Short mmCIF file of C-alpha atoms and ligand atoms in Angstrom, two decimals:
data_model
loop_
_atom_site.label_atom_id
_atom_site.label_comp_id
_atom_site.label_asym_id
_atom_site.label_seq_id
_atom_site.Cartn_x
_atom_site.Cartn_y
_atom_site.Cartn_z
CA MET A 16 0.25 0.04 0.09
CA ILE A 17 1.37 3.54 -1.00
CA SER A 18 0.47 6.02 1.71
CA PHE A 19 -0.63 9.19 0.03
CA ARG A 20 1.10 11.54 2.63
CA MET A 21 3.23 14.53 0.54
CA GLY A 22 6.46 13.33 2.02
CA ALA A 23 9.31 13.56 -0.68
CA SER A 24 9.61 9.97 -0.26
CA ALA A 25 6.04 9.49 -0.74
CA LEU A 26 6.12 11.75 -3.97
CA ALA A 27 9.22 9.62 -5.38
CA LEU A 28 7.20 6.26 -4.84
CA ALA A 29 4.03 7.79 -6.49
CA LEU A 30 6.10 8.56 -9.60
CA ALA A 31 7.95 5.54 -9.66
CA ALA A 32 4.51 3.91 -9.51
CA GLY A 33 3.06 5.39 -12.11
CA PHE A 34 1.19 8.48 -10.94
CA SER A 35 1.36 11.81 -12.58
CA ALA A 36 2.65 14.61 -10.85
CA SER A 37 0.02 16.67 -11.51
CA ALA A 38 -2.18 14.47 -9.46
CA MET A 39 0.10 15.17 -6.20
CA ALA A 40 0.00 19.29 -7.20
CA VAL A 41 0.00 21.57 -4.44
CA THR A 42 -2.31 24.30 -4.90
CA THR A 43 -1.66 27.76 -3.04
CA MET A 44 -3.71 29.97 -1.96
CA ARG A 45 -3.90 33.84 -0.32
CA ILE A 46 -5.29 35.03 2.66
CA SER A 47 -5.12 38.42 4.49
CA VAL A 48 -5.92 40.45 7.65
CA SER A 49 -5.55 44.01 8.39
CA ILE A 50 -3.88 44.18 11.38
CA PRO A 51 -0.79 42.46 12.93
CA GLN A 52 -0.25 38.55 13.34
CA ASN A 53 -0.23 38.59 17.05
CA SER A 54 -4.17 39.36 17.26
CA HIS A 55 -7.60 37.71 17.31
CA GLN A 56 -7.72 38.16 13.61
CA GLY A 57 -3.97 36.81 12.99
CA VAL A 58 -4.60 33.85 15.46
CA ALA A 59 -7.64 33.06 12.79
CA ILE A 60 -6.08 33.09 9.55
CA ASP A 61 -2.81 31.26 11.17
CA THR A 62 -5.54 28.34 12.77
CA PHE A 63 -7.39 27.88 9.28
CA ALA A 64 -4.17 27.98 7.30
CA LYS A 65 -3.24 24.75 9.71
CA GLU A 66 -6.32 23.23 9.67
CA VAL A 67 -7.00 23.77 5.70
CA GLU A 68 -3.49 21.86 4.88
CA LYS A 69 -3.86 19.54 7.83
CA ARG A 70 -7.38 18.48 6.11
CA THR A 71 -6.52 18.06 2.93
CA GLU A 72 -3.53 16.03 3.36
CA GLY A 73 -1.22 19.26 2.07
CA ARG A 74 -2.72 19.44 -1.60
CA TYR A 75 -3.98 23.16 -0.40
CA LYS A 76 -1.34 25.48 0.87
CA ILE A 77 -2.83 28.88 2.58
CA GLN A 78 -0.74 31.74 2.69
CA THR A 79 -0.95 34.46 5.47
CA PHE A 80 -0.58 38.51 4.79
CA TYR A 81 -1.20 40.51 8.23
CA SER A 82 -1.01 44.33 8.62
CA ALA A 83 -2.86 45.20 5.17
CA SER A 84 0.27 44.18 3.14
CA LEU A 85 -1.91 42.95 0.19
CA GLY A 86 -4.07 45.63 0.82
CA ALA A 87 -6.92 47.10 3.74
CA GLU A 88 -10.01 45.50 4.02
CA ARG A 89 -12.02 46.84 1.09
CA GLU A 90 -9.38 46.34 -1.22
CA ALA A 91 -9.01 42.72 0.09
CA THR A 92 -12.75 42.20 -0.39
CA GLU A 93 -12.76 42.95 -3.63
CA ALA A 94 -9.81 41.06 -4.47
CA VAL A 95 -11.47 38.27 -3.48
CA GLN A 96 -14.76 39.35 -5.18
CA LEU A 97 -12.52 39.25 -8.61
CA GLY A 98 -10.21 36.11 -7.58
CA THR A 99 -6.84 37.55 -7.49
CA GLN A 100 -6.88 36.87 -4.27
CA GLU A 101 -8.07 33.68 -2.86
CA LEU A 102 -9.41 34.39 0.82
CA THR A 103 -9.65 37.14 3.39
CA PHE A 104 -10.93 37.83 6.85
CA THR A 105 -12.15 41.28 7.61
CA SER A 106 -14.34 43.12 9.61
CA THR A 107 -17.56 44.17 8.37
CA GLY A 108 -16.55 47.57 7.91
CA PRO A 109 -16.54 47.53 4.43
CA ILE A 110 -19.22 44.80 3.61
CA PRO A 111 -21.93 47.07 3.27
CA ASN A 112 -20.40 48.22 0.04
CA PHE A 113 -20.55 44.61 -1.09
CA VAL A 114 -23.77 43.29 0.60
CA PRO A 115 -26.31 45.74 2.34
CA GLU A 116 -28.18 42.86 3.71
CA VAL A 117 -25.33 42.91 6.35
CA LYS A 118 -25.22 46.51 7.30
CA ILE A 119 -28.13 45.40 10.11
CA LEU A 120 -25.34 43.50 12.13
CA ASP A 121 -23.40 47.33 12.64
CA VAL A 122 -26.13 48.74 14.48
CA PRO A 123 -24.81 50.05 17.65
CA PHE A 124 -26.38 48.51 20.84
CA LEU A 125 -28.35 45.75 19.01
CA PHE A 126 -26.23 43.01 20.82
CA ARG A 127 -25.98 42.66 24.38
CA ASP A 128 -23.49 40.86 25.28
CA TYR A 129 -20.76 38.31 23.48
CA ALA A 130 -22.28 35.41 24.12
CA HIS A 131 -25.98 36.70 22.36
CA ALA A 132 -23.56 38.23 19.18
CA ARG A 133 -21.92 34.82 18.94
CA ALA A 134 -25.40 33.25 19.25
CA VAL A 135 -27.18 34.97 16.65
CA LEU A 136 -24.18 34.62 14.03
CA ASP A 137 -23.57 31.04 14.54
CA GLY A 138 -27.87 30.51 14.21
CA PRO A 139 -30.33 31.00 11.86
CA ILE A 140 -30.11 34.86 11.36
CA GLY A 141 -26.21 34.65 10.56
CA GLN A 142 -26.41 31.83 8.54
CA GLU A 143 -28.93 33.45 6.06
CA LEU A 144 -26.54 36.51 6.04
CA LEU A 145 -23.60 34.35 4.70
CA GLN A 146 -25.84 33.26 1.90
CA LYS A 147 -26.68 36.90 0.69
CA PHE A 148 -22.75 36.98 -0.33
CA ASP A 149 -23.03 34.10 -2.85
CA ALA A 150 -24.94 36.22 -5.25
CA ARG A 151 -21.97 39.14 -5.12
CA GLY A 152 -19.16 36.16 -5.91
CA ILE A 153 -18.39 35.64 -2.42
CA LYS A 154 -18.37 32.58 -0.63
CA ALA A 155 -18.45 33.38 3.17
CA LEU A 156 -17.06 30.87 4.89
CA ALA A 157 -18.21 31.43 8.84
CA TRP A 158 -18.60 34.59 11.06
CA GLY A 159 -15.52 35.27 13.25
CA GLU A 160 -15.29 38.49 15.43
CA ASN A 161 -13.70 41.66 15.96
CA GLY A 162 -15.44 42.92 18.98
CA PHE A 163 -17.71 45.30 20.83
CA ARG A 164 -15.76 48.31 19.80
CA HIS A 165 -15.15 51.64 22.47
CA MET A 166 -13.80 54.78 22.10
CA THR A 167 -10.41 56.44 22.45
CA ASN A 168 -8.96 60.16 21.94
CA SER A 169 -6.27 62.27 22.69
CA LYS A 170 -7.99 65.34 23.56
CA ARG A 171 -10.27 64.71 27.32
CA PRO A 172 -12.13 61.63 28.91
CA VAL A 173 -15.08 60.85 27.95
CA ASN A 174 -17.52 59.82 30.68
CA ALA A 175 -20.64 61.18 29.07
CA PRO A 176 -22.40 61.18 25.37
CA GLU A 177 -21.74 64.97 25.57
CA ASP A 178 -17.87 64.98 25.74
CA LEU A 179 -17.88 63.33 22.16
CA LYS A 180 -19.37 66.80 20.87
CA GLY A 181 -17.13 68.02 18.31
CA LEU A 182 -14.27 65.23 18.89
CA LYS A 183 -12.97 64.18 14.99
CA MET A 184 -12.96 60.61 15.14
CA ARG A 185 -12.04 58.15 12.47
CA THR A 186 -14.76 55.77 11.83
CA MET A 187 -14.89 52.49 9.61
CA GLU A 188 -15.99 53.31 6.12
CA ASN A 189 -19.55 51.67 7.12
CA PRO A 190 -22.64 54.13 6.51
CA VAL A 191 -24.20 52.80 9.63
CA HIS A 192 -21.51 53.73 11.92
CA VAL A 193 -21.30 57.08 10.13
CA GLN A 194 -24.90 57.69 10.91
CA ALA A 195 -25.17 56.97 14.22
CA TYR A 196 -21.64 58.86 15.30
CA LYS A 197 -23.10 61.68 14.05
CA GLY A 198 -25.64 61.22 16.70
CA PHE A 199 -23.03 61.36 19.19
CA GLY A 200 -21.84 64.78 18.12
CA ILE A 201 -19.04 63.15 16.78
CA ILE A 202 -17.67 64.45 13.87
CA PRO A 203 -16.88 61.37 12.11
CA THR A 204 -13.85 60.85 9.18
CA PRO A 205 -14.18 57.53 7.50
CA MET A 206 -10.86 56.11 6.12
CA ALA A 207 -9.33 52.52 6.28
CA PHE A 208 -7.38 51.10 9.19
CA SER A 209 -4.28 50.93 7.43
CA GLU A 210 -4.06 54.74 7.86
CA VAL A 211 -5.52 55.25 11.38
CA PHE A 212 -2.15 55.38 13.35
CA THR A 213 -0.53 57.84 11.50
CA ALA A 214 -3.79 60.05 11.41
CA LEU A 215 -3.77 59.49 15.00
CA GLN A 216 -0.12 60.33 15.64
CA GLN A 217 -0.08 63.47 13.15
CA GLY A 218 -3.44 64.91 14.88
CA THR A 219 -5.54 64.62 11.75
CA VAL A 220 -8.29 63.04 13.42
CA ASP A 221 -8.44 63.47 17.58
CA GLY A 222 -9.83 59.59 18.19
CA GLN A 223 -10.86 56.32 16.81
CA GLU A 224 -13.16 53.31 17.98
CA ASN A 225 -12.20 49.95 17.89
CA PRO A 226 -12.34 46.75 19.68
CA LEU A 227 -9.82 45.92 23.25
CA SER A 228 -8.37 43.14 20.73
CA VAL A 229 -7.82 45.75 17.99
CA ILE A 230 -6.64 48.93 20.45
CA THR A 231 -3.86 46.57 22.17
CA SER A 232 -2.76 44.94 18.80
CA ALA A 233 -2.11 47.83 17.00
CA LYS A 234 -0.20 49.99 19.83
CA PHE A 235 -2.80 52.69 19.81
CA ASP A 236 -2.04 53.18 23.22
CA GLN A 237 1.36 55.06 21.78
CA VAL A 238 -0.86 57.88 20.17
CA GLN A 239 -4.25 58.34 22.21
CA LYS A 240 -4.34 59.14 25.82
CA TYR A 241 -7.98 58.35 26.68
CA LEU A 242 -10.24 55.42 26.39
CA THR A 243 -14.24 54.89 27.46
CA LEU A 244 -15.88 51.50 27.46
CA THR A 245 -18.35 52.47 25.55
CA GLY A 246 -19.08 48.88 24.04
CA HIS A 247 -21.61 51.38 21.98
CA VAL A 248 -21.34 48.52 18.70
CA TYR A 249 -20.26 44.90 18.11
CA SER A 250 -18.02 44.59 15.37
CA PRO A 251 -18.50 41.52 13.44
CA CYS A 252 -15.30 39.68 11.36
CA VAL A 253 -15.61 37.13 8.48
CA PHE A 254 -13.75 34.50 6.68
CA LEU A 255 -14.51 35.18 2.83
CA MET A 256 -13.62 33.40 -0.10
CA ASN A 257 -13.62 33.73 -3.85
CA LYS A 258 -16.73 32.12 -4.98
CA GLY A 259 -15.38 30.43 -8.27
CA ALA A 260 -12.56 28.98 -6.14
CA PHE A 261 -15.11 27.70 -3.69
CA ASP A 262 -17.07 25.66 -6.10
CA LYS A 263 -14.16 24.21 -7.72
CA LEU A 264 -13.40 22.29 -4.47
CA SER A 265 -13.98 18.81 -4.27
CA ALA A 266 -17.14 17.70 -2.10
CA ALA A 267 -14.85 16.80 0.89
CA ASP A 268 -12.51 19.68 0.29
CA LYS A 269 -15.37 21.97 0.43
CA THR A 270 -16.16 20.49 3.59
CA ALA A 271 -12.49 20.58 4.71
CA PHE A 272 -12.47 24.38 4.28
CA LEU A 273 -15.59 25.10 5.94
CA GLU A 274 -14.51 22.98 8.76
CA ALA A 275 -10.89 25.03 9.10
CA ALA A 276 -12.60 28.52 9.25
CA LYS A 277 -15.04 27.17 12.00
CA GLU A 278 -11.80 26.44 13.84
CA GLY A 279 -10.61 29.61 12.92
CA VAL A 280 -13.61 31.19 14.25
CA LYS A 281 -12.82 29.12 17.88
CA ALA A 282 -9.39 30.28 18.10
CA ASN A 283 -10.47 34.06 17.39
CA ARG A 284 -13.09 34.10 19.75
CA MET A 285 -11.01 32.51 22.48
CA ARG A 286 -8.10 35.51 22.10
CA VAL A 287 -11.33 37.73 22.03
CA ASP A 288 -11.77 36.25 25.36
CA SER A 289 -8.22 36.22 27.00
CA ASP A 290 -7.58 39.96 25.22
CA GLU A 291 -10.49 41.09 27.13
CA LYS A 292 -9.23 40.36 30.34
CA MET A 293 -5.93 41.42 30.24
CA ALA A 294 -6.49 44.71 27.75
CA VAL A 295 -7.83 47.49 30.22
CA ALA A 296 -4.98 46.69 33.05
CA ASP A 297 -2.18 46.70 30.04
CA LEU A 298 -3.36 49.68 28.32
CA ARG A 299 -3.35 51.58 31.78
CA ALA A 300 -0.23 50.35 32.25
CA LYS A 301 0.81 51.78 29.22
CA GLY A 302 -0.15 55.07 30.12
CA MET A 303 -4.22 55.09 29.17
CA THR A 304 -6.41 57.01 31.27
CA VAL A 305 -9.64 54.25 31.16
CA VAL A 306 -13.13 55.38 31.97
CA ASP A 307 -14.74 51.90 32.53
CA GLN A 308 -17.53 52.63 34.40
CA VAL A 309 -19.77 53.96 31.62
CA ASP A 310 -23.63 54.35 32.03
CA LYS A 311 -24.31 52.72 28.72
CA THR A 312 -28.20 53.73 28.93
CA ARG A 313 -27.17 57.70 28.02
CA PHE A 314 -25.21 57.05 25.17
CA GLN A 315 -28.18 54.58 23.90
CA GLY A 316 -30.01 57.50 24.79
CA ALA A 317 -28.64 59.93 22.42
CA LEU A 318 -29.13 57.70 19.57
CA THR A 319 -33.23 57.81 20.15
CA PRO A 320 -33.23 60.12 16.82
CA VAL A 321 -30.72 57.90 14.78
CA TYR A 322 -32.73 54.59 15.98
CA ALA A 323 -35.75 55.83 14.70
CA ASP A 324 -34.00 55.77 11.19
CA PHE A 325 -32.56 52.75 11.53
CA GLU A 326 -36.14 51.13 12.36
CA LYS A 327 -37.26 52.72 9.13
CA GLN A 328 -34.36 51.45 7.15
CA PHE A 329 -33.89 47.82 8.64
CA GLY A 330 -37.69 47.18 10.10
CA LYS A 331 -38.30 47.00 13.78
CA ALA A 332 -39.27 43.17 13.14
CA ASN A 333 -35.55 42.40 11.81
CA LEU A 334 -33.79 44.34 14.33
CA ASP A 335 -36.32 42.74 17.27
CA ARG A 336 -35.24 39.51 15.77
CA ILE A 337 -31.68 39.84 16.76
CA ARG A 338 -32.19 41.60 20.23
CA ASN A 339 -34.35 39.10 21.28
CA TYR A 340 -32.63 35.71 19.86
CA LYS A 341 -32.10 33.17 22.84
O1 EAX B 12 -10.64 44.43 11.15
O2 EAX B 12 -11.03 49.23 10.26
C1 EAX B 12 -11.31 48.87 11.75
O3 EAX B 12 -11.81 49.55 12.60
C2 EAX B 12 -11.48 47.58 12.25
O4 EAX B 12 -12.06 47.15 13.21
C3 EAX B 12 -10.18 46.67 12.00
O5 EAX B 12 -9.47 47.20 10.55
C4 EAX B 12 -9.96 45.39 12.37
#
């Protein structure tokens, strides 16, 4: 019996036995994230790559790219749609431009906590939304996680929504966020994540908002003094693959990719959980002033007029279906 492992000796044996070299070919694919490898997103794609190789006996090799080295999240998603890049793991920041139905997930104060968000994304609502990518040439393999977003700035401690008035904040290129943050009185400046550190450093903007996992891995403590744990919106991530590339896989390999994405999500969420435990102490030790006692109902209240519009845009029943999901 010949063992079909990919070692050099197995390859030599296979060739000697008359198998064509192409039957043993390795297909290389690329996956990217916009933040550093040492992060909850880095661990997601590292785990995915390892699991794909394992589950396909090395027939697929996944090359991993970090810190937007192949392009920012919007460019990466475009590249996946076009097929010039096979895979990416991205936040939903730029996704409304591609799959507008996903916008609903970016509504502030929609999710109570991590358990609620994860249950919605893993349940029927999340699965329905993953299928919406198909018609746009993208196969969405699984929902992952970026985390609950918090505000940082270089001007003043933010204790109440009034303190946000007039702050110039970088936001994601996401229409739901831009609309909501105007409701806080913030002056939103949408830009790609890859430009944020420099924009904060040079004072082009006063602040930004991101989950603790991103704030720490991007070292925003070096350019921001104040952090307030507003947790104003949950930020999902998603594993995306070019649909043509996915459709070409055998049925068994499709399962391998889907299962590998699930393993990636597990590792991703575990890292978010551990970041959440350590980040505040870590950021304080690095000199940030952290407001951790936040009256969230006041921040939520500031968005009442915006919420009226969101109910029109998304339908109250659809928002309630997410809010009330158990
Ligand atoms: O995906 O753009 C953002 O603020 C995202 O949260 C960040 O790039 C991580």
